[in-house]
């Protein structure tokens, strides 16, 4: 799973009447042009065979139809499957936003929120722990019910654990075609979990731990 960070950009210009844009310094235009340029990072600077994401997920400005606001802000997430890739995206986001601010006669602050919302490192499975969890799942559920997933751009704070200890991340399928409600993806407003999978997940977690300890002779008799 991907390493990820967040960014919040605040653009400050000079407010004014919409009928006299020449007397204002429009932060909306600057923010809009920067947002478009940010999309060029992945499209034109990242190797097509490497995964990267820069997504602007919100933009806020004024609230009147005839007033150019003094400031605007926008933000989102950036992601890569490598630490080096994440650092590159972070550097380029800052450079691009600051360059657009100069061109547009605005000022811009780039906040990556490194202290309050620490960037997530990539989640990388330990090979030994992965093999262990997979063998337990196959023995418990049958080989046909264990699938190997490819890299995805979702991010997990579980990655902080795997930086310190060997670990493996696995997912439990909750989709059930027989339930009309249990077919929507995780971030859908219509998402409903098939609670029938919860006992399976609990048993699997317990089995992974118990088998791990059994192999090392550390389970209390």
PDB file of C-alpha atoms in Angstrom:
ATOM      1  CA  UNK A   1       0.000   0.000   0.000  1.00  0.00           C
ATOM      2  CA  UNK A   2       1.079   3.555  -0.677  1.00  0.00           C
ATOM      3  CA  UNK A   3       2.942   6.104   1.374  1.00  0.00           C
ATOM      4  CA  UNK A   4       0.770   9.197   1.643  1.00  0.00           C
ATOM      5  CA  UNK A   5       0.816  12.820   2.727  1.00  0.00           C
ATOM      6  CA  UNK A   6      -1.642  15.706   2.860  1.00  0.00           C
ATOM      7  CA  UNK A   7      -1.345  19.321   1.813  1.00  0.00           C
ATOM      8  CA  UNK A   8      -3.238  22.527   2.530  1.00  0.00           C
ATOM      9  CA  UNK A   9      -2.535  25.561   0.350  1.00  0.00           C
ATOM     10  CA  UNK A  10      -3.635  29.047   1.404  1.00  0.00           C
ATOM     11  CA  UNK A  11      -3.496  31.705  -1.307  1.00  0.00           C
ATOM     12  CA  UNK A  12      -3.711  35.383  -0.409  1.00  0.00           C
ATOM     13  CA  UNK A  13      -4.331  38.103  -2.962  1.00  0.00           C
ATOM     14  CA  UNK A  14      -6.282  41.336  -2.803  1.00  0.00           C
ATOM     15  CA  UNK A  15     -10.044  41.393  -2.603  1.00  0.00           C
ATOM     16  CA  UNK A  16     -12.147  43.603  -4.825  1.00  0.00           C
ATOM     17  CA  UNK A  17     -15.336  43.993  -6.800  1.00  0.00           C
ATOM     18  CA  UNK A  18     -15.897  41.410  -9.522  1.00  0.00           C
ATOM     19  CA  UNK A  19     -16.703  44.218 -11.969  1.00  0.00           C
ATOM     20  CA  UNK A  20     -13.204  45.659 -11.468  1.00  0.00           C
ATOM     21  CA  UNK A  21     -10.813  42.682 -11.499  1.00  0.00           C
ATOM     22  CA  UNK A  22      -7.903  44.952 -12.447  1.00  0.00           C
ATOM     23  CA  UNK A  23      -8.051  46.528  -8.992  1.00  0.00           C
ATOM     24  CA  UNK A  24      -7.876  43.160  -7.248  1.00  0.00           C
ATOM     25  CA  UNK A  25      -5.372  40.312  -7.121  1.00  0.00           C
ATOM     26  CA  UNK A  26      -7.472  37.224  -7.701  1.00  0.00           C
ATOM     27  CA  UNK A  27      -6.557  34.217  -5.512  1.00  0.00           C
ATOM     28  CA  UNK A  28      -9.180  32.062  -7.258  1.00  0.00           C
ATOM     29  CA  UNK A  29      -7.379  32.322 -10.599  1.00  0.00           C
ATOM     30  CA  UNK A  30      -4.024  31.578  -8.982  1.00  0.00           C
ATOM     31  CA  UNK A  31      -5.395  28.551  -7.115  1.00  0.00           C
ATOM     32  CA  UNK A  32      -7.090  27.251 -10.256  1.00  0.00           C
ATOM     33  CA  UNK A  33      -3.952  27.487 -12.367  1.00  0.00           C
ATOM     34  CA  UNK A  34      -1.860  25.819  -9.661  1.00  0.00           C
ATOM     35  CA  UNK A  35      -4.349  22.953  -9.382  1.00  0.00           C
ATOM     36  CA  UNK A  36      -4.093  22.308 -13.125  1.00  0.00           C
ATOM     37  CA  UNK A  37      -0.297  22.384 -12.988  1.00  0.00           C
ATOM     38  CA  UNK A  38      -0.201  19.933 -10.083  1.00  0.00           C
ATOM     39  CA  UNK A  39      -1.821  17.352 -12.342  1.00  0.00           C
ATOM     40  CA  UNK A  40       1.167  17.601 -14.670  1.00  0.00           C
ATOM     41  CA  UNK A  41       3.471  16.121 -12.020  1.00  0.00           C
ATOM     42  CA  UNK A  42       2.110  12.606 -12.415  1.00  0.00           C
ATOM     43  CA  UNK A  43       1.296  12.997 -16.111  1.00  0.00           C
ATOM     44  CA  UNK A  44       4.686  14.347 -17.202  1.00  0.00           C
ATOM     45  CA  UNK A  45       7.271  13.873 -14.451  1.00  0.00           C
ATOM     46  CA  UNK A  46       6.645  10.378 -13.072  1.00  0.00           C
ATOM     47  CA  UNK A  47       7.691   7.200 -14.878  1.00  0.00           C
ATOM     48  CA  UNK A  48       4.458   5.677 -16.264  1.00  0.00           C
ATOM     49  CA  UNK A  49       5.547   2.325 -14.801  1.00  0.00           C
ATOM     50  CA  UNK A  50       5.648   3.798 -11.298  1.00  0.00           C
ATOM     51  CA  UNK A  51       2.519   4.574  -9.304  1.00  0.00           C
ATOM     52  CA  UNK A  52       1.884   8.093  -8.004  1.00  0.00           C
ATOM     53  CA  UNK A  53      -1.151  10.200  -7.148  1.00  0.00           C
ATOM     54  CA  UNK A  54      -1.721  13.916  -6.594  1.00  0.00           C
ATOM     55  CA  UNK A  55      -5.403  14.583  -5.915  1.00  0.00           C
ATOM     56  CA  UNK A  56      -6.885  17.957  -5.008  1.00  0.00           C
ATOM     57  CA  UNK A  57     -10.030  17.125  -3.065  1.00  0.00           C
ATOM     58  CA  UNK A  58     -11.391  20.518  -2.061  1.00  0.00           C
ATOM     59  CA  UNK A  59     -11.198  24.210  -2.883  1.00  0.00           C
ATOM     60  CA  UNK A  60     -12.749  27.096  -0.955  1.00  0.00           C
ATOM     61  CA  UNK A  61     -12.920  30.794  -1.714  1.00  0.00           C
ATOM     62  CA  UNK A  62     -15.395  33.602  -1.299  1.00  0.00           C
ATOM     63  CA  UNK A  63     -19.143  33.377  -0.775  1.00  0.00           C
ATOM     64  CA  UNK A  64     -20.494  36.309  -2.808  1.00  0.00           C
ATOM     65  CA  UNK A  65     -21.353  36.372  -6.509  1.00  0.00           C
ATOM     66  CA  UNK A  66     -19.901  39.828  -7.124  1.00  0.00           C
ATOM     67  CA  UNK A  67     -16.816  39.919  -4.896  1.00  0.00           C
ATOM     68  CA  UNK A  68     -13.308  38.676  -5.617  1.00  0.00           C
ATOM     69  CA  UNK A  69     -12.197  37.261  -2.258  1.00  0.00           C
ATOM     70  CA  UNK A  70      -8.964  38.173  -0.540  1.00  0.00           C
ATOM     71  CA  UNK A  71      -7.973  34.547  -0.055  1.00  0.00           C
ATOM     72  CA  UNK A  72      -8.705  31.011  -1.164  1.00  0.00           C
ATOM     73  CA  UNK A  73      -7.504  27.603  -0.082  1.00  0.00           C
ATOM     74  CA  UNK A  74      -7.325  24.126  -1.503  1.00  0.00           C
ATOM     75  CA  UNK A  75      -5.912  20.812  -0.408  1.00  0.00           C
ATOM     76  CA  UNK A  76      -5.709  17.116  -0.977  1.00  0.00           C
ATOM     77  CA  UNK A  77      -3.437  14.102  -0.859  1.00  0.00           C
ATOM     78  CA  UNK A  78      -0.289  12.880  -2.601  1.00  0.00           C
ATOM     79  CA  UNK A  79       0.825   9.251  -2.697  1.00  0.00           C
ATOM     80  CA  UNK A  80       3.594   6.995  -3.917  1.00  0.00           C
ATOM     81  CA  UNK A  81       4.631   3.399  -3.406  1.00  0.00           C
ATOM     82  CA  UNK A  82       8.118   4.527  -2.350  1.00  0.00           C
ATOM     83  CA  UNK A  83       9.511   6.951   0.210  1.00  0.00           C
ATOM     84  CA  UNK A  84      11.638   8.573  -2.493  1.00  0.00           C
ATOM     85  CA  UNK A  85       8.601   9.058  -4.707  1.00  0.00           C
ATOM     86  CA  UNK A  86       6.659  10.682  -1.872  1.00  0.00           C
ATOM     87  CA  UNK A  87       9.521  13.094  -1.173  1.00  0.00           C
ATOM     88  CA  UNK A  88       9.662  14.084  -4.838  1.00  0.00           C
ATOM     89  CA  UNK A  89       5.918  14.798  -4.982  1.00  0.00           C
ATOM     90  CA  UNK A  90       6.149  16.892  -1.823  1.00  0.00           C
ATOM     91  CA  UNK A  91       9.025  18.952  -3.230  1.00  0.00           C
ATOM     92  CA  UNK A  92       7.278  19.576  -6.547  1.00  0.00           C
ATOM     93  CA  UNK A  93       3.945  20.548  -4.978  1.00  0.00           C
ATOM     94  CA  UNK A  94       5.708  23.273  -2.987  1.00  0.00           C
ATOM     95  CA  UNK A  95       7.742  24.486  -5.969  1.00  0.00           C
ATOM     96  CA  UNK A  96       4.747  24.638  -8.313  1.00  0.00           C
ATOM     97  CA  UNK A  97       2.456  26.453  -5.881  1.00  0.00           C
ATOM     98  CA  UNK A  98       5.100  29.028  -4.959  1.00  0.00           C
ATOM     99  CA  UNK A  99       5.939  29.652  -8.633  1.00  0.00           C
ATOM    100  CA  UNK A 100       2.280  30.243  -9.482  1.00  0.00           C
ATOM    101  CA  UNK A 101       1.991  32.646  -6.568  1.00  0.00           C
ATOM    102  CA  UNK A 102       4.823  34.769  -7.976  1.00  0.00           C
ATOM    103  CA  UNK A 103       3.318  34.798 -11.478  1.00  0.00           C
ATOM    104  CA  UNK A 104      -0.121  35.732 -10.105  1.00  0.00           C
ATOM    105  CA  UNK A 105       1.123  38.442  -7.687  1.00  0.00           C
ATOM    106  CA  UNK A 106      -0.243  36.457  -4.757  1.00  0.00           C
ATOM    107  CA  UNK A 107       1.358  34.914  -1.714  1.00  0.00           C
ATOM    108  CA  UNK A 108       0.898  31.246  -0.902  1.00  0.00           C
ATOM    109  CA  UNK A 109       1.632  29.064   2.095  1.00  0.00           C
ATOM    110  CA  UNK A 110       2.060  25.319   1.689  1.00  0.00           C
ATOM    111  CA  UNK A 111       1.284  23.288   4.801  1.00  0.00           C
ATOM    112  CA  UNK A 112       2.013  19.558   4.710  1.00  0.00           C
ATOM    113  CA  UNK A 113       0.803  19.160   8.310  1.00  0.00           C
ATOM    114  CA  UNK A 114       3.791  16.959   9.130  1.00  0.00           C
ATOM    115  CA  UNK A 115       3.359  17.355  12.884  1.00  0.00           C
ATOM    116  CA  UNK A 116      -0.378  16.984  13.443  1.00  0.00           C
ATOM    117  CA  UNK A 117      -1.050  14.576  10.541  1.00  0.00           C
ATOM    118  CA  UNK A 118       2.160  12.635  10.004  1.00  0.00           C
ATOM    119  CA  UNK A 119       2.651  11.295   6.474  1.00  0.00           C
ATOM    120  CA  UNK A 120       2.088   7.541   6.261  1.00  0.00           C
ATOM    121  CA  UNK A 121       5.022   5.432   5.080  1.00  0.00           C
ATOM    122  CA  UNK A 122       4.379   2.698   2.540  1.00  0.00           C
ATOM    123  CA  UNK A 123       2.953  -0.548   3.912  1.00  0.00           C
ATOM    124  CA  UNK A 124       5.361  -3.302   2.901  1.00  0.00           C
ATOM    125  CA  UNK A 125       4.661  -6.890   3.945  1.00  0.00           C
ATOM    126  CA  UNK A 126       7.442  -8.877   5.546  1.00  0.00           C
ATOM    127  CA  UNK A 127       7.916 -11.951   3.353  1.00  0.00           C
ATOM    128  CA  UNK A 128       7.985 -14.403   6.258  1.00  0.00           C
ATOM    129  CA  UNK A 129       4.895 -12.944   7.936  1.00  0.00           C
ATOM    130  CA  UNK A 130       3.087 -12.840   4.612  1.00  0.00           C
ATOM    131  CA  UNK A 131       3.823 -16.533   3.964  1.00  0.00           C
ATOM    132  CA  UNK A 132       2.660 -17.391   7.483  1.00  0.00           C
ATOM    133  CA  UNK A 133      -0.637 -15.483   7.230  1.00  0.00           C
ATOM    134  CA  UNK A 134      -1.333 -16.872   3.774  1.00  0.00           C
ATOM    135  CA  UNK A 135      -0.770 -20.482   4.854  1.00  0.00           C
ATOM    136  CA  UNK A 136      -3.062 -20.027   7.864  1.00  0.00           C
ATOM    137  CA  UNK A 137      -5.774 -18.515   5.658  1.00  0.00           C
ATOM    138  CA  UNK A 138      -5.479 -21.326   3.103  1.00  0.00           C
ATOM    139  CA  UNK A 139      -5.718 -24.002   5.803  1.00  0.00           C
ATOM    140  CA  UNK A 140      -8.692 -22.300   7.399  1.00  0.00           C
ATOM    141  CA  UNK A 141     -10.692 -21.121   4.387  1.00  0.00           C
ATOM    142  CA  UNK A 142      -9.376 -23.180   1.487  1.00  0.00           C
ATOM    143  CA  UNK A 143      -6.854 -22.157  -1.146  1.00  0.00           C
ATOM    144  CA  UNK A 144      -9.600 -20.923  -3.476  1.00  0.00           C
ATOM    145  CA  UNK A 145     -10.684 -18.291  -0.971  1.00  0.00           C
ATOM    146  CA  UNK A 146      -7.246 -16.712  -0.619  1.00  0.00           C
ATOM    147  CA  UNK A 147      -6.338 -14.171  -3.279  1.00  0.00           C
ATOM    148  CA  UNK A 148      -3.145 -12.201  -3.767  1.00  0.00           C
ATOM    149  CA  UNK A 149      -3.839  -8.508  -4.273  1.00  0.00           C
ATOM    150  CA  UNK A 150      -1.649  -6.176  -6.281  1.00  0.00           C
ATOM    151  CA  UNK A 151      -0.300  -2.838  -5.056  1.00  0.00           C
ATOM    152  CA  UNK A 152      -2.979  -0.232  -4.358  1.00  0.00           C
ATOM    153  CA  UNK A 153      -2.758   3.489  -3.649  1.00  0.00           C
ATOM    154  CA  UNK A 154      -4.710   3.327  -0.401  1.00  0.00           C
ATOM    155  CA  UNK A 155      -2.654   4.133   2.697  1.00  0.00           C
ATOM    156  CA  UNK A 156      -2.662   2.666   6.201  1.00  0.00           C
ATOM    157  CA  UNK A 157      -1.277   3.758   9.562  1.00  0.00           C
ATOM    158  CA  UNK A 158      -0.519   0.047  10.073  1.00  0.00           C
ATOM    159  CA  UNK A 159       2.641   0.942   8.153  1.00  0.00           C
ATOM    160  CA  UNK A 160       4.061   2.577  11.283  1.00  0.00           C
ATOM    161  CA  UNK A 161       4.019  -0.850  12.961  1.00  0.00           C
ATOM    162  CA  UNK A 162       5.703  -2.564  10.022  1.00  0.00           C
ATOM    163  CA  UNK A 163       8.525  -0.039  10.203  1.00  0.00           C
ATOM    164  CA  UNK A 164       9.381  -1.401  13.645  1.00  0.00           C
ATOM    165  CA  UNK A 165       8.223  -5.030  13.539  1.00  0.00           C
ATOM    166  CA  UNK A 166       7.785  -7.673  10.819  1.00  0.00           C
ATOM    167  CA  UNK A 167       4.149  -7.649   9.744  1.00  0.00           C
ATOM    168  CA  UNK A 168       1.677  -8.484   7.007  1.00  0.00           C
ATOM    169  CA  UNK A 169      -1.441  -6.610   5.976  1.00  0.00           C
ATOM    170  CA  UNK A 170      -4.426  -8.583   4.728  1.00  0.00           C
ATOM    171  CA  UNK A 171      -7.991  -7.687   3.821  1.00  0.00           C
ATOM    172  CA  UNK A 172     -11.239  -9.456   4.576  1.00  0.00           C
ATOM    173  CA  UNK A 173     -13.822  -9.468   1.802  1.00  0.00           C
ATOM    174  CA  UNK A 174     -17.205  -8.087   2.861  1.00  0.00           C
ATOM    175  CA  UNK A 175     -19.006  -7.995  -0.474  1.00  0.00           C
ATOM    176  CA  UNK A 176     -22.047 -10.273  -0.756  1.00  0.00           C
ATOM    177  CA  UNK A 177     -23.986 -10.304  -4.028  1.00  0.00           C
ATOM    178  CA  UNK A 178     -26.885 -12.015  -2.240  1.00  0.00           C
ATOM    179  CA  UNK A 179     -27.307  -8.911  -0.078  1.00  0.00           C
ATOM    180  CA  UNK A 180     -28.442  -5.986  -2.193  1.00  0.00           C
ATOM    181  CA  UNK A 181     -26.882  -3.557   0.284  1.00  0.00           C
ATOM    182  CA  UNK A 182     -23.479  -5.263   0.660  1.00  0.00           C
ATOM    183  CA  UNK A 183     -22.155  -4.475  -2.809  1.00  0.00           C
ATOM    184  CA  UNK A 184     -20.925  -0.887  -2.451  1.00  0.00           C
ATOM    185  CA  UNK A 185     -17.238   0.077  -2.048  1.00  0.00           C
ATOM    186  CA  UNK A 186     -15.734   1.189   1.249  1.00  0.00           C
ATOM    187  CA  UNK A 187     -15.997   4.965   0.768  1.00  0.00           C
ATOM    188  CA  UNK A 188     -19.462   4.895  -0.774  1.00  0.00           C
ATOM    189  CA  UNK A 189     -22.201   6.615   1.274  1.00  0.00           C
ATOM    190  CA  UNK A 190     -24.208   3.433   0.648  1.00  0.00           C
ATOM    191  CA  UNK A 191     -21.571   1.091   2.118  1.00  0.00           C
ATOM    192  CA  UNK A 192     -23.008  -1.639   4.341  1.00  0.00           C
ATOM    193  CA  UNK A 193     -20.879  -4.451   5.726  1.00  0.00           C
ATOM    194  CA  UNK A 194     -21.942  -8.081   5.555  1.00  0.00           C
ATOM    195  CA  UNK A 195     -21.595  -8.787   9.269  1.00  0.00           C
ATOM    196  CA  UNK A 196     -21.473 -12.511   8.570  1.00  0.00           C
ATOM    197  CA  UNK A 197     -17.772 -12.152   7.803  1.00  0.00           C
ATOM    198  CA  UNK A 198     -16.903 -10.817  11.258  1.00  0.00           C
ATOM    199  CA  UNK A 199     -16.590 -14.260  12.936  1.00  0.00           C
ATOM    200  CA  UNK A 200     -14.355 -15.364  10.050  1.00  0.00           C
ATOM    201  CA  UNK A 201     -12.124 -12.344  10.503  1.00  0.00           C
ATOM    202  CA  UNK A 202     -11.928 -12.785  14.273  1.00  0.00           C
ATOM    203  CA  UNK A 203     -11.079 -16.484  13.950  1.00  0.00           C
ATOM    204  CA  UNK A 204      -8.444 -15.760  11.321  1.00  0.00           C
ATOM    205  CA  UNK A 205      -6.746 -13.113  13.463  1.00  0.00           C
ATOM    206  CA  UNK A 206      -6.659 -15.511  16.399  1.00  0.00           C
ATOM    207  CA  UNK A 207      -5.364 -18.372  14.249  1.00  0.00           C
ATOM    208  CA  UNK A 208      -2.558 -16.251  12.786  1.00  0.00           C
ATOM    209  CA  UNK A 209      -1.363 -15.358  16.293  1.00  0.00           C
ATOM    210  CA  UNK A 210      -1.762 -18.850  17.764  1.00  0.00           C
ATOM    211  CA  UNK A 211      -0.014 -20.630  14.895  1.00  0.00           C
ATOM    212  CA  UNK A 212       2.813 -18.119  15.033  1.00  0.00           C
ATOM    213  CA  UNK A 213       3.314 -18.788  18.741  1.00  0.00           C
ATOM    214  CA  UNK A 214       2.878 -22.553  18.330  1.00  0.00           C
ATOM    215  CA  UNK A 215       5.680 -22.687  15.788  1.00  0.00           C
ATOM    216  CA  UNK A 216       7.944 -21.009  18.307  1.00  0.00           C
ATOM    217  CA  UNK A 217       6.798 -23.073  21.265  1.00  0.00           C
ATOM    218  CA  UNK A 218       5.651 -20.030  23.217  1.00  0.00           C
ATOM    219  CA  UNK A 219       1.975 -20.886  23.756  1.00  0.00           C
ATOM    220  CA  UNK A 220       1.151 -21.582  27.396  1.00  0.00           C
ATOM    221  CA  UNK A 221       0.046 -25.164  27.982  1.00  0.00           C
TER     222      UNK A 221
END
